[in-house]
Amino acid sequence: MLRKLLLLAVTAAYAWVIWRMTLTPHVFSHAEDTLVLRALSFARQLPGGTWLTYDRTEFLANIAMFVPVGAIAALWLPRRWWAVAAVIAVALSAGIELAQAELLPYRVADPRDVLANGLGGLLGATLVGLVRSLMPVRPRRRGLRARTV
């Protein structure tokens, strides 16, 4: 019971993060945006950092943002159904992009985001599936049943 409550709290908190990052007018304030651009500029100056463009950084950030989505979804599902969590992540991402395209004129819908988010969801679900496969299966507790003769 405590596990389910904790999982529910984590799910609600991360749902708020996803909502904030995808369905609100401004993801970053001007100061935060400036900080991101400065960090990206610094990273590009490091040896081998020239490949790190803004578009690639955004793609990688979208992957990272959906790793917890896949992991959380996999934790809600039965052990053997972990791969369904990746499908849930893709469906959620497609819904977000559709909402951005149809309802949010201040946001830009991009099919590459569905790909990146799907990859992140698959990665998160796979990690949970792998860890669960390494853990011993707990025997199911059977409730007390009245015996009938």
Coordinates of N, CA and C in Angstrom, one line a residue:
M1 N 0.8 -1.2 0.0 CA 0.0 0.0 0.0 C 0.9 1.3 0.0
L2 N 1.9 1.3 0.8 CA 2.8 2.4 0.9 C 3.5 2.6 -0.4
R3 N 3.9 1.5 -1.1 CA 4.6 1.6 -2.4 C 3.7 2.2 -3.4
K4 N 2.4 1.9 -3.4 CA 1.4 2.5 -4.4 C 1.2 4.0 -4.1
L5 N 1.2 4.4 -2.8 CA 1.0 5.8 -2.5 C 2.3 6.6 -2.9
L6 N 3.4 6.0 -2.7 CA 4.7 6.7 -3.1 C 4.7 6.8 -4.6
L7 N 4.4 5.7 -5.3 CA 4.3 5.8 -6.8 C 3.3 6.8 -7.3
L8 N 2.2 6.9 -6.6 CA 1.2 7.8 -7.0 C 1.7 9.3 -6.8
A9 N 2.4 9.5 -5.7 CA 3.0 10.8 -5.5 C 4.0 11.2 -6.5
V10 N 4.9 10.2 -6.8 CA 5.9 10.5 -7.9 C 5.3 10.7 -9.2
T11 N 4.3 10.0 -9.5 CA 3.6 10.1 -10.8 C 2.9 11.5 -10.9
A12 N 2.3 11.9 -9.9 CA 1.6 13.3 -9.9 C 2.7 14.4 -10.0
A13 N 3.8 14.2 -9.3 CA 4.8 15.3 -9.3 C 5.4 15.3 -10.7
Y14 N 5.7 14.2 -11.3 CA 6.3 14.2 -12.6 C 5.3 14.6 -13.7
A15 N 4.1 14.3 -13.5 CA 3.1 14.8 -14.4 C 3.0 16.3 -14.5
W16 N 3.2 16.9 -13.3 CA 3.3 18.4 -13.2 C 4.5 18.9 -14.0
V17 N 5.6 18.2 -13.8 CA 6.9 18.6 -14.5 C 6.6 18.6 -16.0
I18 N 6.1 17.5 -16.5 CA 5.8 17.3 -18.0 C 4.8 18.4 -18.4
W19 N 3.8 18.7 -17.7 CA 2.8 19.7 -18.0 C 3.5 21.0 -18.1
R20 N 4.4 21.3 -17.1 CA 5.1 22.6 -17.1 C 6.0 22.8 -18.2
M21 N 6.7 21.7 -18.6 CA 7.7 21.8 -19.7 C 7.1 21.8 -21.1
T22 N 5.9 21.2 -21.2 CA 5.3 21.0 -22.6 C 4.1 21.8 -22.9
L23 N 3.3 22.2 -21.9 CA 2.0 22.8 -22.2 C 1.8 24.2 -21.6
T24 N 2.8 24.8 -21.2 CA 2.7 26.2 -20.7 C 3.4 27.2 -21.7
P25 N 3.0 28.4 -21.6 CA 3.6 29.4 -22.6 C 5.1 29.5 -22.7
H26 N 5.7 29.6 -21.5 CA 7.2 29.7 -21.5 C 7.8 28.7 -20.6
V27 N 8.7 27.9 -21.2 CA 9.4 26.9 -20.4 C 10.4 27.5 -19.5
F28 N 11.2 28.5 -20.0 CA 12.3 29.1 -19.3 C 12.0 30.6 -19.2
S29 N 12.4 31.2 -18.1 CA 12.4 32.7 -18.0 C 13.6 33.2 -18.9
H30 N 13.7 34.5 -19.1 CA 14.8 35.0 -19.9 C 16.1 34.7 -19.3
A31 N 16.2 34.8 -17.9 CA 17.5 34.5 -17.2 C 17.8 33.0 -17.4
E32 N 16.8 32.1 -17.3 CA 17.1 30.7 -17.4 C 17.5 30.4 -18.9
D33 N 16.9 31.0 -19.8 CA 17.2 30.8 -21.2 C 18.6 31.2 -21.5
T34 N 19.0 32.4 -20.9 CA 20.4 32.9 -21.1 C 21.4 31.9 -20.5
L35 N 21.0 31.4 -19.3 CA 21.9 30.4 -18.7 C 22.1 29.2 -19.5
V36 N 21.1 28.7 -20.1 CA 21.1 27.5 -21.0 C 22.0 27.8 -22.2
L37 N 21.8 29.0 -22.8 CA 22.7 29.3 -24.0 C 24.1 29.5 -23.6
R38 N 24.4 30.1 -22.5 CA 25.8 30.2 -22.0 C 26.4 28.8 -21.7
A39 N 25.7 27.9 -21.1 CA 26.2 26.6 -20.8 C 26.5 25.9 -22.1
L40 N 25.6 26.0 -23.1 CA 25.8 25.4 -24.4 C 27.0 26.0 -25.1
S41 N 27.2 27.3 -25.0 CA 28.4 27.9 -25.6 C 29.6 27.4 -25.0
F42 N 29.6 27.3 -23.6 CA 30.8 26.7 -22.9 C 31.1 25.3 -23.3
A43 N 30.1 24.5 -23.4 CA 30.2 23.1 -23.8 C 30.8 22.9 -25.2
R44 N 30.4 23.8 -26.1 CA 30.9 23.8 -27.5 C 32.4 24.1 -27.6
Q45 N 32.9 24.8 -26.6 CA 34.3 25.2 -26.6 C 35.2 24.1 -26.0
L46 N 34.6 23.1 -25.4 CA 35.4 22.0 -24.9 C 35.9 21.1 -26.0
P47 N 37.0 20.4 -25.8 CA 37.4 19.5 -26.9 C 36.4 18.5 -27.3
G48 N 36.1 18.5 -28.6 CA 35.0 17.6 -29.1 C 33.6 18.1 -28.9
G49 N 33.5 19.3 -28.5 CA 32.1 19.8 -28.1 C 31.4 20.5 -29.3
T50 N 32.1 20.6 -30.4 CA 31.5 21.3 -31.5 C 30.2 20.7 -32.1
W51 N 30.1 19.4 -31.9 CA 28.9 18.7 -32.4 C 27.6 19.1 -31.6
L52 N 27.8 19.7 -30.5 CA 26.7 20.0 -29.6 C 26.0 21.3 -30.0
T53 N 25.0 21.1 -30.9 CA 24.2 22.3 -31.4 C 23.0 22.4 -30.5
Y54 N 22.3 23.5 -30.6 CA 21.1 23.7 -29.8 C 20.0 22.7 -30.2
D55 N 19.9 22.3 -31.5 CA 18.9 21.3 -31.8 C 19.2 19.9 -31.3
R56 N 20.5 19.6 -31.3 CA 20.9 18.3 -30.7 C 20.7 18.3 -29.2
T57 N 21.0 19.4 -28.6 CA 20.8 19.5 -27.1 C 19.4 19.4 -26.8
E58 N 18.5 20.0 -27.5 CA 17.0 19.9 -27.3 C 16.6 18.5 -27.5
F59 N 17.1 17.8 -28.5 CA 16.7 16.4 -28.8 C 17.1 15.5 -27.6
L60 N 18.4 15.7 -27.1 CA 18.8 14.9 -26.0 C 18.1 15.2 -24.7
A61 N 17.7 16.5 -24.5 CA 16.9 16.9 -23.4 C 15.5 16.3 -23.4
N62 N 14.9 16.1 -24.6 CA 13.6 15.5 -24.7 C 13.7 14.0 -24.4
I63 N 14.8 13.4 -24.8 CA 15.0 12.0 -24.4 C 15.1 11.9 -22.9
A64 N 15.9 12.7 -22.3 CA 16.1 12.7 -20.8 C 14.8 12.9 -20.1
M65 N 14.0 13.9 -20.6 CA 12.8 14.2 -19.9 C 11.8 13.1 -19.9
F66 N 11.8 12.2 -20.9 CA 10.8 11.1 -20.9 C 11.4 9.7 -20.4
V67 N 12.6 9.7 -20.0 CA 13.1 8.5 -19.3 C 12.3 8.2 -18.0
P68 N 12.0 9.2 -17.2 CA 11.2 8.9 -16.0 C 9.8 8.6 -16.4
V69 N 9.2 9.1 -17.5 CA 7.9 8.7 -17.9 C 7.8 7.2 -18.2
G70 N 8.8 6.7 -18.9 CA 8.8 5.3 -19.2 C 9.0 4.4 -18.0
A71 N 9.9 4.9 -17.1 CA 10.2 4.2 -15.9 C 8.9 4.1 -15.0
I72 N 8.3 5.3 -14.8 CA 7.1 5.4 -13.9 C 6.0 4.5 -14.5
A73 N 5.8 4.6 -15.8 CA 4.7 3.8 -16.4 C 5.0 2.3 -16.3
A74 N 6.3 1.9 -16.4 CA 6.6 0.5 -16.2 C 6.4 0.0 -14.8
L75 N 6.6 0.9 -13.8 CA 6.4 0.5 -12.4 C 4.9 0.3 -12.1
W76 N 4.0 1.0 -12.9 CA 2.6 0.8 -12.7 C 2.1 -0.5 -13.3
L77 N 2.8 -1.0 -14.3 CA 2.4 -2.2 -15.0 C 2.9 -3.4 -14.4
P78 N 2.3 -4.6 -14.7 CA 2.8 -5.9 -14.2 C 4.2 -6.1 -14.8
R79 N 5.0 -6.8 -14.2 CA 6.4 -7.0 -14.5 C 6.7 -7.4 -16.0
R80 N 5.9 -8.3 -16.5 CA 6.1 -8.7 -17.9 C 5.6 -7.7 -18.9
W81 N 4.9 -6.7 -18.5 CA 4.4 -5.7 -19.5 C 5.2 -4.5 -19.6
W82 N 6.4 -4.5 -19.2 CA 7.3 -3.3 -19.1 C 7.3 -2.6 -20.5
A83 N 7.3 -3.3 -21.6 CA 7.5 -2.7 -22.9 C 6.2 -1.9 -23.3
V84 N 5.1 -2.1 -22.7 CA 3.9 -1.3 -22.9 C 4.2 0.1 -22.5
A85 N 5.0 0.3 -21.5 CA 5.3 1.6 -21.0 C 5.9 2.5 -22.0
A86 N 6.7 1.9 -22.9 CA 7.3 2.7 -24.1 C 6.2 3.2 -25.0
V87 N 5.2 2.3 -25.2 CA 4.0 2.7 -26.1 C 3.2 3.8 -25.4
I88 N 3.1 3.7 -24.1 CA 2.4 4.8 -23.3 C 3.2 6.1 -23.5
A89 N 4.5 6.1 -23.4 CA 5.3 7.3 -23.5 C 5.1 7.9 -24.9
V90 N 5.1 7.1 -25.9 CA 4.9 7.6 -27.3 C 3.5 8.2 -27.5
A91 N 2.5 7.5 -26.9 CA 1.1 8.0 -27.0 C 1.0 9.4 -26.2
L92 N 1.6 9.5 -25.1 CA 1.6 10.7 -24.3 C 2.3 11.8 -25.1
S93 N 3.4 11.5 -25.7 CA 4.2 12.5 -26.5 C 3.4 13.0 -27.7
A94 N 2.8 12.0 -28.4 CA 2.0 12.4 -29.6 C 0.8 13.3 -29.1
G95 N 0.2 12.9 -28.0 CA -0.9 13.8 -27.5 C -0.4 15.2 -27.1
I96 N 0.7 15.3 -26.6 CA 1.3 16.6 -26.2 C 1.6 17.4 -27.5
E97 N 2.2 16.8 -28.5 CA 2.5 17.5 -29.8 C 1.2 17.9 -30.5
L98 N 0.2 17.0 -30.4 CA -1.1 17.4 -31.0 C -1.8 18.6 -30.3
A99 N -1.7 18.6 -29.0 CA -2.2 19.7 -28.2 C -1.4 21.0 -28.5
Q100 N -0.1 20.9 -28.6 CA 0.7 22.1 -29.0 C 0.3 22.6 -30.4
A101 N 0.1 21.7 -31.3 CA -0.3 22.1 -32.7 C -1.7 22.7 -32.8
E102 N -2.6 22.1 -32.1 CA -4.0 22.6 -32.2 C -4.5 23.6 -31.2
L103 N -3.9 23.6 -30.0 CA -4.5 24.4 -29.0 C -3.5 25.5 -28.4
L104 N -2.3 25.4 -28.7 CA -1.3 26.3 -28.1 C -0.5 27.0 -29.2
P105 N -0.9 28.2 -29.6 CA -0.3 28.9 -30.7 C 1.1 29.4 -30.3
Y106 N 1.4 29.4 -29.0 CA 2.7 29.9 -28.6 C 3.8 28.8 -28.5
R107 N 3.4 27.6 -28.8 CA 4.3 26.4 -28.7 C 4.5 25.9 -30.2
V108 N 5.6 25.2 -30.4 CA 5.9 24.7 -31.7 C 5.8 23.1 -31.6
A109 N 4.9 22.5 -32.3 CA 4.8 21.1 -32.4 C 5.9 20.5 -33.3
D110 N 6.6 19.5 -33.0 CA 7.6 18.9 -33.8 C 7.6 17.4 -33.7
P111 N 7.4 16.7 -34.8 CA 7.4 15.3 -34.8 C 8.7 14.6 -34.3
R112 N 9.8 15.4 -34.4 CA 11.1 14.8 -33.8 C 11.0 14.7 -32.3
D113 N 10.1 15.5 -31.7 CA 9.9 15.4 -30.2 C 9.3 14.1 -29.9
V114 N 8.3 13.6 -30.7 CA 7.7 12.3 -30.5 C 8.8 11.2 -30.5
L115 N 9.7 11.3 -31.5 CA 10.7 10.3 -31.6 C 11.6 10.4 -30.4
A116 N 12.1 11.6 -30.0 CA 13.0 11.7 -28.8 C 12.3 11.2 -27.6
N117 N 11.1 11.7 -27.4 CA 10.3 11.3 -26.2 C 10.1 9.8 -26.1
G118 N 9.8 9.2 -27.3 CA 9.6 7.8 -27.4 C 10.9 7.0 -27.0
L119 N 12.0 7.5 -27.5 CA 13.3 6.9 -27.2 C 13.5 7.0 -25.7
G120 N 13.2 8.1 -25.1 CA 13.4 8.3 -23.6 C 12.5 7.3 -22.8
G121 N 11.2 7.2 -23.3 CA 10.3 6.3 -22.6 C 10.7 4.9 -22.8
L122 N 11.2 4.5 -23.9 CA 11.8 3.1 -24.1 C 13.0 2.9 -23.2
L123 N 13.8 3.9 -23.1 CA 15.0 3.7 -22.2 C 14.6 3.5 -20.8
G124 N 13.7 4.4 -20.3 CA 13.2 4.3 -18.9 C 12.5 3.0 -18.6
A125 N 11.6 2.5 -19.6 CA 10.9 1.3 -19.4 C 11.9 0.1 -19.4
T126 N 12.9 0.2 -20.3 CA 13.8 -0.9 -20.4 C 14.7 -1.0 -19.1
L127 N 15.0 0.1 -18.6 CA 15.8 0.1 -17.3 C 15.0 -0.6 -16.2
V128 N 13.7 -0.2 -16.1 CA 12.9 -0.8 -15.1 C 12.7 -2.3 -15.4
G129 N 12.4 -2.6 -16.6 CA 12.3 -4.1 -17.0 C 13.5 -4.9 -16.7
L130 N 14.7 -4.3 -16.9 CA 15.9 -5.0 -16.6 C 16.1 -5.2 -15.1
V131 N 15.9 -4.2 -14.4 CA 16.1 -4.3 -12.9 C 15.1 -5.3 -12.3
R132 N 13.8 -5.2 -12.8 CA 12.8 -6.1 -12.3 C 13.2 -7.6 -12.7
S133 N 13.8 -7.8 -13.8 CA 14.1 -9.1 -14.2 C 15.2 -9.7 -13.4
L134 N 16.0 -8.9 -12.8 CA 17.1 -9.3 -11.9 C 16.7 -9.6 -10.5
M135 N 15.5 -9.1 -10.1 CA 15.0 -9.2 -8.8 C 14.2 -10.5 -8.7
P136 N 14.2 -11.2 -7.5 CA 13.5 -12.4 -7.4 C 12.0 -12.1 -7.4
V137 N 11.2 -13.0 -7.9 CA 9.8 -12.9 -7.9 C 9.2 -13.1 -6.6
R138 N 8.4 -12.2 -6.1 CA 7.8 -12.4 -4.7 C 6.6 -13.3 -4.9
P139 N 6.4 -14.3 -4.1 CA 5.2 -15.1 -4.2 C 4.0 -14.3 -3.8
R140 N 2.9 -14.6 -4.5 CA 1.7 -13.8 -4.3 C 1.1 -14.3 -2.9
R141 N 0.6 -13.3 -2.2 CA 0.0 -13.6 -0.9 C -1.5 -14.0 -1.2
R142 N -1.9 -15.1 -0.7 CA -3.2 -15.5 -0.9 C -4.0 -15.2 0.3
G143 N -5.2 -14.6 0.0 CA -6.1 -14.3 1.1 C -6.6 -15.5 1.8
L144 N -7.1 -15.3 3.0 CA -7.7 -16.4 3.7 C -9.1 -16.7 3.1
R145 N -9.2 -17.9 2.7 CA -10.5 -18.3 2.1 C -11.2 -19.3 3.0
A146 N -12.5 -19.2 3.1 CA -13.3 -20.1 3.9 C -13.3 -21.5 3.1
R147 N -13.0 -22.5 3.8 CA -13.1 -23.8 3.2 C -14.5 -24.3 3.2
T148 N -14.9 -24.9 2.1 CA -16.2 -25.5 2.0 C -16.0 -27.0 1.8
V149 N -16.8 -27.7 2.5 CA -16.7 -29.2 2.4 C -17.8 -29.8 1.7

